[in-house]
JSON list of C-alpha atoms in Angstrom, two decimals:
[
{"chain": "Y", "resi": 1225, "resn": "MET", "atom": "CA", "xyz": [96.74, 151.06, -135.97]},
{"chain": "Y", "resi": 1226, "resn": "ASP", "atom": "CA", "xyz": [93.97, 153.21, -137.30]},
{"chain": "Y", "resi": 1227, "resn": "ILE", "atom": "CA", "xyz": [93.54, 155.95, -134.75]},
{"chain": "Y", "resi": 1228, "resn": "ARG", "atom": "CA", "xyz": [90.95, 158.48, -135.59]},
{"chain": "Y", "resi": 1229, "resn": "ASP", "atom": "CA", "xyz": [90.53, 161.76, -133.76]},
{"chain": "Y", "resi": 1230, "resn": "ILE", "atom": "CA", "xyz": [87.02, 162.64, -132.64]},
{"chain": "Y", "resi": 1231, "resn": "THR", "atom": "CA", "xyz": [88.33, 165.74, -130.72]},
{"chain": "Y", "resi": 1232, "resn": "PRO", "atom": "CA", "xyz": [91.88, 166.89, -129.92]},
{"chain": "Y", "resi": 1233, "resn": "THR", "atom": "CA", "xyz": [91.62, 164.96, -126.60]},
{"chain": "Y", "resi": 1234, "resn": "TYR", "atom": "CA", "xyz": [89.63, 161.89, -127.54]},
{"chain": "Y", "resi": 1235, "resn": "SER", "atom": "CA", "xyz": [90.39, 159.39, -130.30]},
{"chain": "Y", "resi": 1236, "resn": "VAL", "atom": "CA", "xyz": [89.08, 155.92, -131.24]},
{"chain": "Y", "resi": 1237, "resn": "SER", "atom": "CA", "xyz": [90.63, 152.87, -132.80]},
{"chain": "Y", "resi": 1238, "resn": "PRO", "atom": "CA", "xyz": [89.84, 149.29, -133.83]},
{"chain": "Y", "resi": 1239, "resn": "GLN", "atom": "CA", "xyz": [91.31, 146.61, -131.58]},
{"chain": "Y", "resi": 1240, "resn": "ILE", "atom": "CA", "xyz": [94.77, 147.43, -130.25]},
{"chain": "Y", "resi": 1241, "resn": "GLU", "atom": "CA", "xyz": [97.48, 144.91, -129.37]},
{"chain": "Y", "resi": 1242, "resn": "PRO", "atom": "CA", "xyz": [100.13, 145.04, -126.57]},
{"chain": "Y", "resi": 1243, "resn": "ALA", "atom": "CA", "xyz": [102.80, 145.92, -129.06]},
{"chain": "Y", "resi": 1244, "resn": "ASP", "atom": "CA", "xyz": [100.90, 149.08, -130.02]},
{"chain": "Y", "resi": 1245, "resn": "LEU", "atom": "CA", "xyz": [101.14, 150.58, -126.49]},
{"chain": "Y", "resi": 1246, "resn": "PRO", "atom": "CA", "xyz": [104.56, 152.24, -126.89]},
{"chain": "Y", "resi": 1247, "resn": "ASP", "atom": "CA", "xyz": [103.33, 154.07, -130.03]},
{"chain": "Y", "resi": 1248, "resn": "ILE", "atom": "CA", "xyz": [100.10, 154.99, -128.25]},
{"chain": "Y", "resi": 1249, "resn": "ALA", "atom": "CA", "xyz": [102.07, 156.47, -125.27]},
{"chain": "Y", "resi": 1250, "resn": "ALA", "atom": "CA", "xyz": [104.37, 158.29, -127.77]},
{"chain": "Y", "resi": 1251, "resn": "ALA", "atom": "CA", "xyz": [101.34, 159.80, -129.43]},
{"chain": "Y", "resi": 1252, "resn": "GLY", "atom": "CA", "xyz": [100.47, 161.59, -126.14]},
{"chain": "Y", "resi": 1253, "resn": "PHE", "atom": "CA", "xyz": [97.73, 159.38, -124.96]},
{"chain": "Y", "resi": 1254, "resn": "THR", "atom": "CA", "xyz": [97.44, 158.98, -121.20]},
{"chain": "Y", "resi": 1255, "resn": "THR", "atom": "CA", "xyz": [94.36, 156.87, -120.85]},
{"chain": "Y", "resi": 1256, "resn": "VAL", "atom": "CA", "xyz": [93.07, 153.85, -122.78]},
{"chain": "Y", "resi": 1257, "resn": "ILE", "atom": "CA", "xyz": [89.37, 152.71, -122.60]},
{"chain": "Y", "resi": 1258, "resn": "CYS", "atom": "CA", "xyz": [88.54, 149.19, -123.66]},
{"chain": "Y", "resi": 1259, "resn": "ASN", "atom": "CA", "xyz": [84.88, 149.25, -125.08]},
{"chain": "Y", "resi": 1260, "resn": "ARG", "atom": "CA", "xyz": [85.21, 145.65, -126.49]},
{"chain": "Y", "resi": 1261, "resn": "PRO", "atom": "CA", "xyz": [84.08, 142.56, -124.54]},
{"chain": "Y", "resi": 1262, "resn": "ASP", "atom": "CA", "xyz": [86.48, 139.74, -124.16]},
{"chain": "Y", "resi": 1263, "resn": "GLU", "atom": "CA", "xyz": [84.07, 137.38, -125.83]},
{"chain": "Y", "resi": 1264, "resn": "GLU", "atom": "CA", "xyz": [84.86, 139.05, -129.15]},
{"chain": "Y", "resi": 1265, "resn": "VAL", "atom": "CA", "xyz": [88.61, 138.61, -129.11]},
{"chain": "Y", "resi": 1266, "resn": "PRO", "atom": "CA", "xyz": [91.16, 135.75, -128.82]},
{"chain": "Y", "resi": 1267, "resn": "THR", "atom": "CA", "xyz": [92.54, 135.21, -125.28]},
{"chain": "Y", "resi": 1268, "resn": "GLU", "atom": "CA", "xyz": [95.75, 137.12, -125.92]},
{"chain": "Y", "resi": 1269, "resn": "LEU", "atom": "CA", "xyz": [93.70, 140.28, -126.58]},
{"chain": "Y", "resi": 1270, "resn": "HIS", "atom": "CA", "xyz": [91.55, 140.04, -123.53]},
{"chain": "Y", "resi": 1271, "resn": "ALA", "atom": "CA", "xyz": [91.18, 143.16, -121.37]},
{"chain": "Y", "resi": 1272, "resn": "GLU", "atom": "CA", "xyz": [93.36, 141.87, -118.63]},
{"chain": "Y", "resi": 1273, "resn": "TYR", "atom": "CA", "xyz": [96.35, 141.35, -120.97]},
{"chain": "Y", "resi": 1274, "resn": "LEU", "atom": "CA", "xyz": [95.76, 144.85, -122.49]},
{"chain": "Y", "resi": 1275, "resn": "ARG", "atom": "CA", "xyz": [95.46, 146.37, -118.98]},
{"chain": "Y", "resi": 1276, "resn": "ILE", "atom": "CA", "xyz": [98.87, 144.90, -117.97]},
{"chain": "Y", "resi": 1277, "resn": "ALA", "atom": "CA", "xyz": [100.48, 146.13, -121.22]},
{"chain": "Y", "resi": 1278, "resn": "THR", "atom": "CA", "xyz": [98.80, 149.58, -120.90]},
{"chain": "Y", "resi": 1279, "resn": "GLU", "atom": "CA", "xyz": [99.92, 150.07, -117.41]},
{"chain": "Y", "resi": 1280, "resn": "ALA", "atom": "CA", "xyz": [103.45, 148.86, -118.20]},
{"chain": "Y", "resi": 1281, "resn": "ALA", "atom": "CA", "xyz": [103.55, 151.67, -120.84]},
{"chain": "Y", "resi": 1282, "resn": "GLY", "atom": "CA", "xyz": [102.64, 154.20, -118.10]},
{"chain": "Y", "resi": 1283, "resn": "LEU", "atom": "CA", "xyz": [98.99, 154.66, -119.21]},
{"chain": "Y", "resi": 1284, "resn": "ARG", "atom": "CA", "xyz": [95.80, 154.37, -117.30]},
{"chain": "Y", "resi": 1285, "resn": "PHE", "atom": "CA", "xyz": [93.49, 151.49, -118.53]},
{"chain": "Y", "resi": 1286, "resn": "VAL", "atom": "CA", "xyz": [89.69, 151.55, -118.03]},
{"chain": "Y", "resi": 1287, "resn": "LEU", "atom": "CA", "xyz": [87.47, 148.55, -118.89]},
{"chain": "Y", "resi": 1288, "resn": "ASN", "atom": "CA", "xyz": [84.01, 149.66, -120.14]},
{"chain": "Y", "resi": 1289, "resn": "PRO", "atom": "CA", "xyz": [82.78, 146.91, -122.51]},
{"chain": "Y", "resi": 1290, "resn": "LEU", "atom": "CA", "xyz": [79.81, 147.60, -124.75]},
{"chain": "Y", "resi": 1291, "resn": "SER", "atom": "CA", "xyz": [77.91, 144.90, -126.66]},
{"chain": "Y", "resi": 1292, "resn": "HIS", "atom": "CA", "xyz": [74.47, 144.65, -128.24]},
{"chain": "Y", "resi": 1293, "resn": "GLY", "atom": "CA", "xyz": [71.81, 144.92, -125.63]},
{"chain": "Y", "resi": 1294, "resn": "ASN", "atom": "CA", "xyz": [73.96, 146.10, -122.73]},
{"chain": "Y", "resi": 1295, "resn": "LEU", "atom": "CA", "xyz": [74.03, 149.95, -123.31]},
{"chain": "Y", "resi": 1296, "resn": "THR", "atom": "CA", "xyz": [73.19, 151.51, -119.89]},
{"chain": "Y", "resi": 1297, "resn": "THR", "atom": "CA", "xyz": [73.49, 154.90, -118.38]},
{"chain": "Y", "resi": 1298, "resn": "ASP", "atom": "CA", "xyz": [76.28, 153.43, -116.18]},
{"chain": "Y", "resi": 1299, "resn": "ILE", "atom": "CA", "xyz": [78.32, 152.60, -119.32]},
{"chain": "Y", "resi": 1300, "resn": "ILE", "atom": "CA", "xyz": [77.75, 156.07, -120.75]},
{"chain": "Y", "resi": 1301, "resn": "ASP", "atom": "CA", "xyz": [78.56, 157.65, -117.35]},
{"chain": "Y", "resi": 1302, "resn": "LEU", "atom": "CA", "xyz": [81.76, 155.66, -116.96]},
{"chain": "Y", "resi": 1303, "resn": "GLN", "atom": "CA", "xyz": [82.92, 156.75, -120.46]},
{"chain": "Y", "resi": 1304, "resn": "ALA", "atom": "CA", "xyz": [82.10, 160.39, -119.63]},
{"chain": "Y", "resi": 1305, "resn": "GLN", "atom": "CA", "xyz": [83.89, 160.29, -116.22]},
{"chain": "Y", "resi": 1306, "resn": "THR", "atom": "CA", "xyz": [86.97, 158.67, -117.64]},
{"chain": "Y", "resi": 1307, "resn": "MET", "atom": "CA", "xyz": [87.20, 161.26, -120.38]},
{"chain": "Y", "resi": 1308, "resn": "ASP", "atom": "CA", "xyz": [86.56, 164.12, -117.78]},
{"chain": "Y", "resi": 1309, "resn": "ASP", "atom": "CA", "xyz": [89.22, 162.69, -115.36]},
{"chain": "Y", "resi": 1310, "resn": "ALA", "atom": "CA", "xyz": [91.87, 162.09, -117.83]},
{"chain": "Y", "resi": 1311, "resn": "GLN", "atom": "CA", "xyz": [95.09, 163.99, -117.51]},
{"chain": "Y", "resi": 1312, "resn": "GLY", "atom": "CA", "xyz": [95.74, 164.01, -121.25]},
{"chain": "Y", "resi": 1313, "resn": "ARG", "atom": "CA", "xyz": [94.47, 162.40, -124.47]},
{"chain": "Y", "resi": 1314, "resn": "VAL", "atom": "CA", "xyz": [92.16, 159.50, -124.28]},
{"chain": "Y", "resi": 1315, "resn": "LEU", "atom": "CA", "xyz": [92.05, 156.49, -126.79]},
{"chain": "Y", "resi": 1316, "resn": "GLY", "atom": "CA", "xyz": [88.92, 154.27, -126.87]},
{"chain": "Y", "resi": 1317, "resn": "TYR", "atom": "CA", "xyz": [89.13, 150.98, -128.71]},
{"chain": "Y", "resi": 1318, "resn": "CYS", "atom": "CA", "xyz": [86.64, 148.36, -129.80]},
{"chain": "Y", "resi": 1319, "resn": "ALA", "atom": "CA", "xyz": [86.26, 146.33, -133.00]},
{"chain": "Y", "resi": 1320, "resn": "SER", "atom": "CA", "xyz": [86.21, 149.30, -135.39]},
{"chain": "Y", "resi": 1321, "resn": "GLY", "atom": "CA", "xyz": [86.02, 152.45, -133.18]},
{"chain": "Y", "resi": 1322, "resn": "ASN", "atom": "CA", "xyz": [82.33, 152.74, -133.77]},
{"chain": "Y", "resi": 1323, "resn": "ARG", "atom": "CA", "xyz": [81.20, 151.83, -130.35]},
{"chain": "Y", "resi": 1324, "resn": "CYS", "atom": "CA", "xyz": [83.73, 154.17, -128.82]},
{"chain": "Y", "resi": 1325, "resn": "THR", "atom": "CA", "xyz": [82.35, 156.95, -130.99]},
{"chain": "Y", "resi": 1326, "resn": "VAL", "atom": "CA", "xyz": [78.75, 156.16, -130.01]},
{"chain": "Y", "resi": 1327, "resn": "LEU", "atom": "CA", "xyz": [79.66, 156.29, -126.31]},
{"chain": "Y", "resi": 1328, "resn": "TRP", "atom": "CA", "xyz": [81.49, 159.52, -126.79]},
{"chain": "Y", "resi": 1329, "resn": "SER", "atom": "CA", "xyz": [78.42, 160.97, -128.60]},
{"chain": "Y", "resi": 1330, "resn": "PHE", "atom": "CA", "xyz": [76.07, 159.95, -125.80]},
{"chain": "Y", "resi": 1331, "resn": "ALA", "atom": "CA", "xyz": [78.46, 161.14, -123.04]},
{"chain": "Y", "resi": 1332, "resn": "ASN", "atom": "CA", "xyz": [78.51, 164.53, -124.71]},
{"chain": "Y", "resi": 1333, "resn": "ALA", "atom": "CA", "xyz": [74.70, 164.84, -125.25]},
{"chain": "Y", "resi": 1334, "resn": "GLY", "atom": "CA", "xyz": [73.62, 168.01, -123.65]},
{"chain": "Y", "resi": 1335, "resn": "LYS", "atom": "CA", "xyz": [77.21, 169.23, -123.26]},
{"chain": "Y", "resi": 1336, "resn": "LEU", "atom": "CA", "xyz": [77.78, 169.96, -126.91]},
{"chain": "Y", "resi": 1337, "resn": "PRO", "atom": "CA", "xyz": [75.27, 170.80, -129.72]},
{"chain": "Y", "resi": 1338, "resn": "THR", "atom": "CA", "xyz": [73.89, 167.76, -131.42]},
{"chain": "Y", "resi": 1339, "resn": "ASP", "atom": "CA", "xyz": [75.09, 168.86, -134.80]},
{"chain": "Y", "resi": 1340, "resn": "GLU", "atom": "CA", "xyz": [78.56, 169.27, -133.48]},
{"chain": "Y", "resi": 1341, "resn": "ILE", "atom": "CA", "xyz": [78.57, 165.74, -131.92]},
{"chain": "Y", "resi": 1342, "resn": "ILE", "atom": "CA", "xyz": [77.32, 164.24, -135.12]},
{"chain": "Y", "resi": 1343, "resn": "ALA", "atom": "CA", "xyz": [79.84, 166.21, -137.32]},
{"chain": "Y", "resi": 1344, "resn": "ALA", "atom": "CA", "xyz": [82.76, 165.00, -135.16]},
{"chain": "Y", "resi": 1345, "resn": "GLY", "atom": "CA", "xyz": [81.85, 161.43, -135.66]},
{"chain": "Y", "resi": 1346, "resn": "GLU", "atom": "CA", "xyz": [81.18, 161.88, -139.37]},
{"chain": "Y", "resi": 1347, "resn": "ARG", "atom": "CA", "xyz": [84.60, 163.60, -139.82]},
{"chain": "Y", "resi": 1348, "resn": "ALA", "atom": "CA", "xyz": [86.21, 160.54, -138.31]},
{"chain": "Y", "resi": 1349, "resn": "GLY", "atom": "CA", "xyz": [84.42, 158.27, -140.70]},
{"chain": "Y", "resi": 1350, "resn": "TYR", "atom": "CA", "xyz": [81.59, 156.97, -138.50]},
{"chain": "Y", "resi": 1351, "resn": "GLN", "atom": "CA", "xyz": [77.94, 157.23, -139.42]},
{"chain": "Y", "resi": 1352, "resn": "THR", "atom": "CA", "xyz": [76.53, 159.21, -136.47]},
{"chain": "Y", "resi": 1353, "resn": "ALA", "atom": "CA", "xyz": [73.65, 160.95, -138.06]},
{"chain": "Y", "resi": 1354, "resn": "GLY", "atom": "CA", "xyz": [71.36, 158.17, -137.08]},
{"chain": "Y", "resi": 1355, "resn": "LEU", "atom": "CA", "xyz": [72.14, 158.78, -133.40]},
{"chain": "Y", "resi": 1356, "resn": "ARG", "atom": "CA", "xyz": [70.39, 162.13, -133.49]},
{"chain": "Y", "resi": 1357, "resn": "PRO", "atom": "CA", "xyz": [67.19, 160.97, -131.73]},
{"chain": "Y", "resi": 1358, "resn": "GLN", "atom": "CA", "xyz": [69.13, 159.29, -128.89]},
{"chain": "Y", "resi": 1359, "resn": "ILE", "atom": "CA", "xyz": [71.53, 162.22, -128.51]},
{"chain": "Y", "resi": 1360, "resn": "GLU", "atom": "CA", "xyz": [68.64, 164.66, -128.29]},
{"chain": "Y", "resi": 1361, "resn": "GLN", "atom": "CA", "xyz": [66.66, 162.48, -125.87]},
{"chain": "Y", "resi": 1362, "resn": "LEU", "atom": "CA", "xyz": [69.80, 162.21, -123.60]},
{"chain": "Y", "resi": 1363, "resn": "ALA", "atom": "CA", "xyz": [70.33, 165.92, -123.82]},
{"chain": "Y", "resi": 1364, "resn": "GLN", "atom": "CA", "xyz": [66.69, 166.65, -122.87]},
{"chain": "Y", "resi": 1365, "resn": "ALA", "atom": "CA", "xyz": [66.98, 164.25, -119.91]},
{"chain": "Y", "resi": 1366, "resn": "ARG", "atom": "CA", "xyz": [70.07, 166.03, -118.75]},
{"chain": "Y", "resi": 1367, "resn": "ALA", "atom": "CA", "xyz": [68.61, 169.50, -118.99]}
]
């Protein structure tokens, strides 16, 4: 697993597997968000299988898939609400962790300064500087 911290309470990862869940729970995560559509993974890694394994490990599982062309305010809002409602650390996963970082960035637009959002993603190894226009637009819309 390649878990990267965006904040002390939110981290991202490439695709996880059921065998990873005990380690994820031991690392203090309480919620797992799947941002990867089933169409991108083999059947054994479909969200339903990960939900069962996640819940068996005592964690909450939230399905919030993001693919090209389906980014909506509902997807951003679900990511934000899940992070806000979490009773501990949250792990988002997708193919590389990038989509999870983008959703975190958009969910925090207007809540955190844009430079802070971009820096958090960059520290984790994701190229978030290009998101500045969208982050600022979302922040203005929420003002």
